[in-house]
Coordinates of C-alpha atoms and ligand atoms in Angstrom, one line a residue:
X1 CA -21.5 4.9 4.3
X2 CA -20.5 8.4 3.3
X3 CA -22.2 9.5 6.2
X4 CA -19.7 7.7 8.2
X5 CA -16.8 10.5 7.4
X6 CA -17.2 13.9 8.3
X7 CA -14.6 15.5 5.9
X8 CA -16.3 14.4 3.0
X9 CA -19.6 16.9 3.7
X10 CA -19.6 18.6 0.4
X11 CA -16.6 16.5 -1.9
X12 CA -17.0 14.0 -4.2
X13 CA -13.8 12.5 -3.3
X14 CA -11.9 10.1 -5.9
X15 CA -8.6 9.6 -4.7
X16 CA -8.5 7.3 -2.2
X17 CA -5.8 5.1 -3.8
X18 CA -3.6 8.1 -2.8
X19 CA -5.5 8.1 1.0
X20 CA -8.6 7.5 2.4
X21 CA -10.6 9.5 4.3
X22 CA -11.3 8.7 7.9
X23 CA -14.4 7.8 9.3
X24 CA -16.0 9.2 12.5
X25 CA -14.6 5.9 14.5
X26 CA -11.4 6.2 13.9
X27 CA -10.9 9.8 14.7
X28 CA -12.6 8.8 17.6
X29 CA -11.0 6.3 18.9
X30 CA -7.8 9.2 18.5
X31 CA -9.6 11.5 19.8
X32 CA -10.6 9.3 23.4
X33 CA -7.0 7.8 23.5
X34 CA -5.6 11.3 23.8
X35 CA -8.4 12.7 26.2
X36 CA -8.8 10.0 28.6
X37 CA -6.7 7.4 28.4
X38 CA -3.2 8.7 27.2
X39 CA -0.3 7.4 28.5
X40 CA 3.2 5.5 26.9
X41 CA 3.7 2.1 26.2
X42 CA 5.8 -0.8 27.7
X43 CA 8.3 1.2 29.9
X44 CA 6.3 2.5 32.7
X45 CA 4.1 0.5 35.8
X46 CA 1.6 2.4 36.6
X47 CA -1.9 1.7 35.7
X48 CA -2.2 4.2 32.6
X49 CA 0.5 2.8 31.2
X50 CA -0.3 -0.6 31.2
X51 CA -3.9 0.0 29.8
X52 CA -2.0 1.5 27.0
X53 CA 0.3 -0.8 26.5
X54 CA -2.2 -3.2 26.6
X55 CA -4.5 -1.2 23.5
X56 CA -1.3 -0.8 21.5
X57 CA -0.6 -4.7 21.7
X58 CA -3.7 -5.6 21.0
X59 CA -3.7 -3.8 17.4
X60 CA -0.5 -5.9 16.4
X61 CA -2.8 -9.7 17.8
X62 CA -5.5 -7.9 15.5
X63 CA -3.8 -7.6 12.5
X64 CA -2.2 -10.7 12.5
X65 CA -5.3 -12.4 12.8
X66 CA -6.7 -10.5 10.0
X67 CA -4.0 -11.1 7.5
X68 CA -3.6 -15.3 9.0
X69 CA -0.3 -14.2 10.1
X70 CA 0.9 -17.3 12.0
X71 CA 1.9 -15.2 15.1
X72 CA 1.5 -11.5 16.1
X73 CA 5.2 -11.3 16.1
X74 CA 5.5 -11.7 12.3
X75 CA 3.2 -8.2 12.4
X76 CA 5.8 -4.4 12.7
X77 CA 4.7 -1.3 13.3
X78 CA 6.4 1.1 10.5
X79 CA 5.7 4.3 9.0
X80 CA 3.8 3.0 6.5
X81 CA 4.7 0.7 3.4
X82 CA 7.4 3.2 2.1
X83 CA 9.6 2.8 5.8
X84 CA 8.6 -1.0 5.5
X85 CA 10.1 -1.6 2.1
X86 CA 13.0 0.6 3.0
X87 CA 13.4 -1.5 6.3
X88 CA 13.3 -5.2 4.0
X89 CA 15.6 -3.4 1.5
X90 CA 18.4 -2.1 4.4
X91 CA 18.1 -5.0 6.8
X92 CA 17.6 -8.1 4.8
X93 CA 18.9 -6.3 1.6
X94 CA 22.3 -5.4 3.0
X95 CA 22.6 -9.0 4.6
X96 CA 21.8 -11.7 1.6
X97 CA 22.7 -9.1 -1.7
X98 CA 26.5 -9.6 -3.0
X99 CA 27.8 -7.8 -6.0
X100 CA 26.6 -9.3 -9.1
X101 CA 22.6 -10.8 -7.5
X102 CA 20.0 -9.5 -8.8
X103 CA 16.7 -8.2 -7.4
X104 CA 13.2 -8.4 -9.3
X105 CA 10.6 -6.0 -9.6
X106 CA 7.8 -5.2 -12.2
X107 CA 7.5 -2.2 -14.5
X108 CA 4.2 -0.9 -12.7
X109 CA 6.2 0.0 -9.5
X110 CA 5.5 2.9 -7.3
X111 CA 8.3 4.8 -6.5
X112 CA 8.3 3.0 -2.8
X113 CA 9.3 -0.4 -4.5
X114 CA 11.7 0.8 -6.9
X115 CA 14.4 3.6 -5.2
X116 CA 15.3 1.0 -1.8
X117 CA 16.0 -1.6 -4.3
X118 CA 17.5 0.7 -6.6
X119 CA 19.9 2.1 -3.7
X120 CA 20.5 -1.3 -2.4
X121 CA 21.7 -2.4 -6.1
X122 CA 24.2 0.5 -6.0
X123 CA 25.3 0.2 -2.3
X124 CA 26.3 -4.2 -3.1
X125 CA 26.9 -3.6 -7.0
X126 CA 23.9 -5.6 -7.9
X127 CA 21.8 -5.0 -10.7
X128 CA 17.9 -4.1 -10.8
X129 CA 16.1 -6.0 -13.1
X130 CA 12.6 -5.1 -14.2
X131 CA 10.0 -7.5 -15.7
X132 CA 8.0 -6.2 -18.4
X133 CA 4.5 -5.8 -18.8
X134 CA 2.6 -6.9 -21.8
X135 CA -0.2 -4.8 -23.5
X136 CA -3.4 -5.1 -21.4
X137 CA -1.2 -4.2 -18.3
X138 CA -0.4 -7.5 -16.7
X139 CA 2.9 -8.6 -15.4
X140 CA 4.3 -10.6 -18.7
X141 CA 4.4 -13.8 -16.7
X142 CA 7.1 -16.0 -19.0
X143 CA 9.3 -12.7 -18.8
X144 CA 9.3 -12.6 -15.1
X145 CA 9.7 -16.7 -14.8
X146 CA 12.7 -16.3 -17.4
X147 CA 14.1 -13.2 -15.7
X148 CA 14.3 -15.3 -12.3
X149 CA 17.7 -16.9 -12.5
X150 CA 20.3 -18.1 -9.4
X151 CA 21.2 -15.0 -9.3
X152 CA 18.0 -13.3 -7.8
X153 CA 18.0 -12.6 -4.3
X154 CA 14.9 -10.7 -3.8
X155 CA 11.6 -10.7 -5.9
X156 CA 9.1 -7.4 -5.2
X157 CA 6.1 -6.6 -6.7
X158 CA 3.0 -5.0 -6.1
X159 CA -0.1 -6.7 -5.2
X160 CA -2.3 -4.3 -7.0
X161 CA -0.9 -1.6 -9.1
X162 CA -1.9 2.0 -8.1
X163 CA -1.7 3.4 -11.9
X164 CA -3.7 0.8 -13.9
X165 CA -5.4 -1.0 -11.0
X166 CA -4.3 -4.5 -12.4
X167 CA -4.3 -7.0 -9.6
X168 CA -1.6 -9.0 -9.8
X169 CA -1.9 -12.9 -9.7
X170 CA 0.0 -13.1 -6.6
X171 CA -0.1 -16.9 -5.6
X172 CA 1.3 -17.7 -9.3
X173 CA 3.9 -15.2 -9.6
X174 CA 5.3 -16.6 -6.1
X175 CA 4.8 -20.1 -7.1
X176 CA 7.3 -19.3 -10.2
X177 CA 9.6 -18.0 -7.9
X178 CA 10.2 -20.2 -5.4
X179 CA 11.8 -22.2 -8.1
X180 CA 14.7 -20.4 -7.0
X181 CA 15.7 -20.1 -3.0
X182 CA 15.3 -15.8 -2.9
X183 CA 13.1 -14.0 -0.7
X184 CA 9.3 -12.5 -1.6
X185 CA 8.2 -9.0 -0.7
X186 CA 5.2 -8.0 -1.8
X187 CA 4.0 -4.1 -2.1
X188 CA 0.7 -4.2 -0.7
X189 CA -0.5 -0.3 -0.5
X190 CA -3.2 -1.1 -2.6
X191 CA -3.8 -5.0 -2.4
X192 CA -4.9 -4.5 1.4
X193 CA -7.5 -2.0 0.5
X194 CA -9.4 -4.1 -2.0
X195 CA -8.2 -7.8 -1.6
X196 CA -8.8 -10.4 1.1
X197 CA -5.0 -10.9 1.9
X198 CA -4.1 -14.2 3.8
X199 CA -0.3 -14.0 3.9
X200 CA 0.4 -18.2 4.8
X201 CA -1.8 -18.7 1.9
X202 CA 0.2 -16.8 -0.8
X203 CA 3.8 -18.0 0.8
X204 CA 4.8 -14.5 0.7
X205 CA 7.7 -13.5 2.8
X206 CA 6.7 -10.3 3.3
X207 CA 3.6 -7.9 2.9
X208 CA 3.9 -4.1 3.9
X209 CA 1.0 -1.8 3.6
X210 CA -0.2 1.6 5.2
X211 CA -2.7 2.8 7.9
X212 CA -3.9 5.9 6.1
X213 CA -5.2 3.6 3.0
X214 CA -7.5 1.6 4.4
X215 CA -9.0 4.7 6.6
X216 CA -6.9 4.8 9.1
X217 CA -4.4 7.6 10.2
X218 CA -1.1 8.7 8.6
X219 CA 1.9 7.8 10.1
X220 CA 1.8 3.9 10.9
X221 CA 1.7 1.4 8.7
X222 CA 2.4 -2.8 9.1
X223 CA 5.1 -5.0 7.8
X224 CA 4.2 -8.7 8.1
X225 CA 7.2 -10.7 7.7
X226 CA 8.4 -14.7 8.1
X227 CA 9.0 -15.2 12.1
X228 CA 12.3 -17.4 11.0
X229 CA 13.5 -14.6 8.1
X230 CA 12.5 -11.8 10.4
X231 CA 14.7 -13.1 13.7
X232 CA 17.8 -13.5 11.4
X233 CA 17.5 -10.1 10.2
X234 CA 19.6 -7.1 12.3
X235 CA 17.6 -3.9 13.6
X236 CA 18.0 -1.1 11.5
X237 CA 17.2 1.9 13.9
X238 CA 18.8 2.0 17.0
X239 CA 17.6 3.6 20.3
X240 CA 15.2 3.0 23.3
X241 CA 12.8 -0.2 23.3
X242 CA 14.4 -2.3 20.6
X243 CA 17.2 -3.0 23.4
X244 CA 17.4 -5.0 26.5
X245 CA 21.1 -4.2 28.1
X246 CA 23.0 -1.6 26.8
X247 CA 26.6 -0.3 27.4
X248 CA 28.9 2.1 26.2
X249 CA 30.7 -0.7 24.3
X250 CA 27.7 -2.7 23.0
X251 CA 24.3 -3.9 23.2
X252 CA 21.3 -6.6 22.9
X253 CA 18.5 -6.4 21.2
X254 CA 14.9 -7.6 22.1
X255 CA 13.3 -10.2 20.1
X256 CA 11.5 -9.6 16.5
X257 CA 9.0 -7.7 16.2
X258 CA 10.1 -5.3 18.9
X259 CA 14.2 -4.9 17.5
X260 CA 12.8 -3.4 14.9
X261 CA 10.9 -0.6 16.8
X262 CA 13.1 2.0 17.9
X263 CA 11.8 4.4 20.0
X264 CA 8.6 5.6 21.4
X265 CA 6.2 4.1 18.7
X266 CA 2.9 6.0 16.9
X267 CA 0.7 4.9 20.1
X268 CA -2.4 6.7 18.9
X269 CA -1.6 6.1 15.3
X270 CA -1.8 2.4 16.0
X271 CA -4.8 2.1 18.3
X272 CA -6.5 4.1 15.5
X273 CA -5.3 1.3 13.1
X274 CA -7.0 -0.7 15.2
X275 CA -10.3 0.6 14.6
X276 CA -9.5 0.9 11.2
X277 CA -9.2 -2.8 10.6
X278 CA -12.4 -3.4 12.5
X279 CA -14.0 -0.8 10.0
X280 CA -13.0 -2.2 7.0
X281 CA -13.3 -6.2 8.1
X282 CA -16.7 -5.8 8.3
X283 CA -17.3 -4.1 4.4
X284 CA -18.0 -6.0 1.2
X285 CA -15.7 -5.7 -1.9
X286 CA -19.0 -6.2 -4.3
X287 CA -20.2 -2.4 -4.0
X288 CA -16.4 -1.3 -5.4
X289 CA -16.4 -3.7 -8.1
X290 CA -19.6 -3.0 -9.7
X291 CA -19.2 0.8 -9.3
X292 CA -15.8 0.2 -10.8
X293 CA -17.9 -1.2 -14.2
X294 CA -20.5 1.4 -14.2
X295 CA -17.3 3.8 -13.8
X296 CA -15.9 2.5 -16.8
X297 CA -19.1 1.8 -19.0
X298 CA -19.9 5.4 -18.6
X299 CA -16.4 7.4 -18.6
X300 CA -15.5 5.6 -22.1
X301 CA -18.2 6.8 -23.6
X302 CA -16.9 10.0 -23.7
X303 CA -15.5 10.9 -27.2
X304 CA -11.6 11.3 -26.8
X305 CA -11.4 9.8 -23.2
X306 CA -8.5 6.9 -23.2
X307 CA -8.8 4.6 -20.1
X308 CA -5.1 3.4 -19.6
X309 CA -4.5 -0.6 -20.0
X310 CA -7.1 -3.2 -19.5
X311 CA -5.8 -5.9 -17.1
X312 CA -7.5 -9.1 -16.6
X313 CA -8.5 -7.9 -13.2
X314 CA -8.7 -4.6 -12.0
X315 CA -9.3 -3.0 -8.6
X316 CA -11.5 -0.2 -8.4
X317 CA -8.9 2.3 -9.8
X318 CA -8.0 3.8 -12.9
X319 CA -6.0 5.9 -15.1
X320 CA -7.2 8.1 -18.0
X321 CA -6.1 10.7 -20.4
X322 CA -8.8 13.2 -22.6
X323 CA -7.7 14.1 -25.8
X324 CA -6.8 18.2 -25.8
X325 CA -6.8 18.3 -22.1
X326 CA -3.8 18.3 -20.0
X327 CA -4.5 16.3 -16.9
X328 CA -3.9 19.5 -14.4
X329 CA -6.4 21.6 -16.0
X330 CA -9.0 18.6 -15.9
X331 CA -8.1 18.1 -12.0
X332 CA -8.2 22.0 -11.4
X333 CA -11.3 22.3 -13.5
X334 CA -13.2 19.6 -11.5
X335 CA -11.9 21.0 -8.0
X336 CA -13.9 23.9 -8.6
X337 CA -16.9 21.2 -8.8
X338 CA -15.7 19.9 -5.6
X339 CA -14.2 16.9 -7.0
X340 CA -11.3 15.5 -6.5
X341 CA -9.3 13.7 -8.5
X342 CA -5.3 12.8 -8.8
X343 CA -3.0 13.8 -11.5
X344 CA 0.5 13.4 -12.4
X345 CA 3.0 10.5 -12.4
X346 CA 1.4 9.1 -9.5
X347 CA 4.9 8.2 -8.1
X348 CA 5.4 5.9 -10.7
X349 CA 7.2 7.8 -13.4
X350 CA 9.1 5.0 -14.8
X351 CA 5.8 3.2 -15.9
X352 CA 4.3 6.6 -16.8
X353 CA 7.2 6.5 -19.5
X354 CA 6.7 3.2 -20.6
X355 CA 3.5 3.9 -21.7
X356 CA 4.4 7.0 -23.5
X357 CA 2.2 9.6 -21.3
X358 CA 3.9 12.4 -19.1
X359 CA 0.8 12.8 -17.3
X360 CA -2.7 11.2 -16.6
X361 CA -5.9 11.8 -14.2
X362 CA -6.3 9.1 -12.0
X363 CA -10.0 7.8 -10.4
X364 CA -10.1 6.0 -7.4
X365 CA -12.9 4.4 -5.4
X366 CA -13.5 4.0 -1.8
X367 CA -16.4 2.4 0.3
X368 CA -18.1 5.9 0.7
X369 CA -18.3 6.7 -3.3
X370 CA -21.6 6.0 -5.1
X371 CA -23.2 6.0 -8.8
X372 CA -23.9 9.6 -8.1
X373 CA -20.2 10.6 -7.5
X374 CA -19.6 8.7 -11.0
X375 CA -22.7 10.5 -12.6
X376 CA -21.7 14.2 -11.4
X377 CA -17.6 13.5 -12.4
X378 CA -19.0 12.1 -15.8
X379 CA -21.5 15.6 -16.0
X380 CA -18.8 17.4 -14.9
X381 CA -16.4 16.4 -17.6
X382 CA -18.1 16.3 -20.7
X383 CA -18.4 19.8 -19.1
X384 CA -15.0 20.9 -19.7
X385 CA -14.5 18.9 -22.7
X386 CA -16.9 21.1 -24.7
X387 CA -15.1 24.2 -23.1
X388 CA -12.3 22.8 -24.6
X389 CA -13.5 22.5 -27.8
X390 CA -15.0 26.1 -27.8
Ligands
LIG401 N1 3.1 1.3 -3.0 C1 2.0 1.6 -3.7 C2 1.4 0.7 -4.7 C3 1.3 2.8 -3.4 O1 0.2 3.1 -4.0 C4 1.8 3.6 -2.4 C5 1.2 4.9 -2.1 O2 0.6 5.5 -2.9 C6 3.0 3.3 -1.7 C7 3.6 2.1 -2.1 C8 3.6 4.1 -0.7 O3 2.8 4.2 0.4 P1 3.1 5.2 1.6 O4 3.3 6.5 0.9 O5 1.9 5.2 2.5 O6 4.4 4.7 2.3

């Protein structure tokens, strides 16, 4: 598999829960859309143009199919999962959230699925609330059933948390709150990378995740959303292509999905997401799950290493701390080993803080990492823990 991406010739790369690298297909498929086939989408008539139009549209049928979307209009193109929660949080946000609701999140929050919500809350005068975690690093589930009240407009959470890796029991945390009539979003940056997602089968109302996690490029991502939420919903960017007759004095918009797309989209962006998905559809989860235990087994062995939390399921990503080591110098230490790891708050200070850390190094796994990469950043660490303790 690692053979399959050419940046990754001499790096033992563990931070793909940040990004993924990109294999040799996708840049490809860039690569030919730009060199032979370039051209815009739905405006123009001539031949070029329709092919590409044709390419683009066919990414949006794809994903819908892989996620069980009921139809490909339920399926954006955004930016990524940051521009999609901002999009829920502006559009549907603005619309349904009166001073004095509440919206629901989870203490292990990226940043992405905190500041919308948080600038929504001050925008309507509504108040954030935050469900707690308990000690392994789960989502306290009677605290977030008896935080849902009347009051709560919109629940978000993430599908699987890119600190502590827990994967979040997503049918049973919607289940709870559809006791109440609020709206679902779930943050799935991580979830799609290393989770079968079917979005009819958890009820969600929403799912937003990004290209450039599960190897495909920067700069487009999807937001799968409820045909019958979606089409009440107003546009949030105005411009070219979300309209159909314009005047000075006012305008009309196209149908969902395309309202929301202002502008000339990320054409090769999105037929690279296209390969993308036919990459990772076709690899098994079982090779990440066991390295993830070997990963573990072997990196706790180490005499002062702390893995963070211990959820009841965790994705092939974690989160550690070594005693008299701050997490920079580990991170520069293994980059001259040609090893790359995260470190930081990893855009999730407030959960950071919870747990009493201001820093941490963060593993991650994609499909191209092996036993050897977990060997040589083992090697390479009890490495710098005895230059430490020189
Ligand atoms: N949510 C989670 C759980 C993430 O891990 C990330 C990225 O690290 C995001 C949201 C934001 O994704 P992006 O920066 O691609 O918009």
């Amino acid at each position: 598999m690692k053979s399959d991406f050419p940046a990754l010739k001499d790096w033992i790369y563990l931070d793909s829960a940040a990004t993924a690298q990109k294999p040799k297909c996708v840049i490809d498929a860039i690569s030919n859309f730009y060199q032979e086939e370039y051209a815009t989408v739905h405006r123009a008539v001539y031949q070029m143009a329709a092919e590409s139009t044709e390419k683009y549209s066919s990414v949006r049928r794809k994903v819908a199919s892989w996620i069980h979307a009921r139809q490909e209009e339920e399926i954006i193109f955004t930016k990524g999962t940051t521009d999609a929660i901002n999009l829920i949080a502006r559009s549907l946000g603005d619309l349904v959230v009166e001073e004095g609701d509440e919206i629901l999140i989870t203490a292990m929050e990226h940043h992405a699925n905190i500041i919308p919500w948080q600038m929504l809350a001050k925008r309507k005068k509504a108040r954030l609330v935050v469900a707690p975690l308990d000690e392994r690093g789960d989502i306290d589930v009677s605290q977030f059933a008896s935080l849902l009240s009347a009051r709560t407009k919109i629940v978000s959470f993430t599908h699987i948390s890119n600190v502590l890796g827990t994967i979040n029991p997503v049918k049973e945390l919607v289940k709870i709150a559809r006791r109440y009539p609020l709206y679902i979003v779930v943050d799935g940056a991580q979830g799609i990378v290393h989770e079968k997602v079917d979005v009819q089968d958890f009820d969600v109302d929403f799912y937003a995740f990004s290209g450039h996690k599960i190897y495909g490029p920067t700069g487009v991502g999807i937001l799968y959303g409820k045909k019958e939420i979606l089409d009440m919903m107003p546009p949030v960017q105005g411009g070219g292509d979300m309209v159909d007759t314009v005047s000075f004095e006012t305008a009309s918009y196209q149908e969902t999905p395309l309202k929301f797309e202002a502008g000339t989209p990320m054409i090769a962006s999105v037929i690279g997401l296209g390969t993308a998905v036919d990459y990772i559809q076709n690899l098994s989860f079982d090779h990440e799950k066991e390295l993830l235990q070997y990963a573990e087994a072997k990196l706790s062995s180490i005499e002062g290493l702390k893995i963070l939390a211990n959820p009841k399921q965790r994705a092939p990503l974690f989160t550690f701390t070594l005693e008299g080591l701050h997490p920079l110098d580990i991170a520069n230490l293994l980059s001259f080993k040609k090893i790359a790891i995260r470190t930081g708050t990893f855009c999730a200070q407030p959960l950071l803080h919870s747990l009493g850390i201001q820093a941490a190094c963060r593993v991650s796994f994609g499909i191209y990492n092996s036993r050897e990469d977990v060997d040589a950043l083992y090697k390479a660490l009890m490495d710098i823990r005895a230059l430490a303790l020189v």
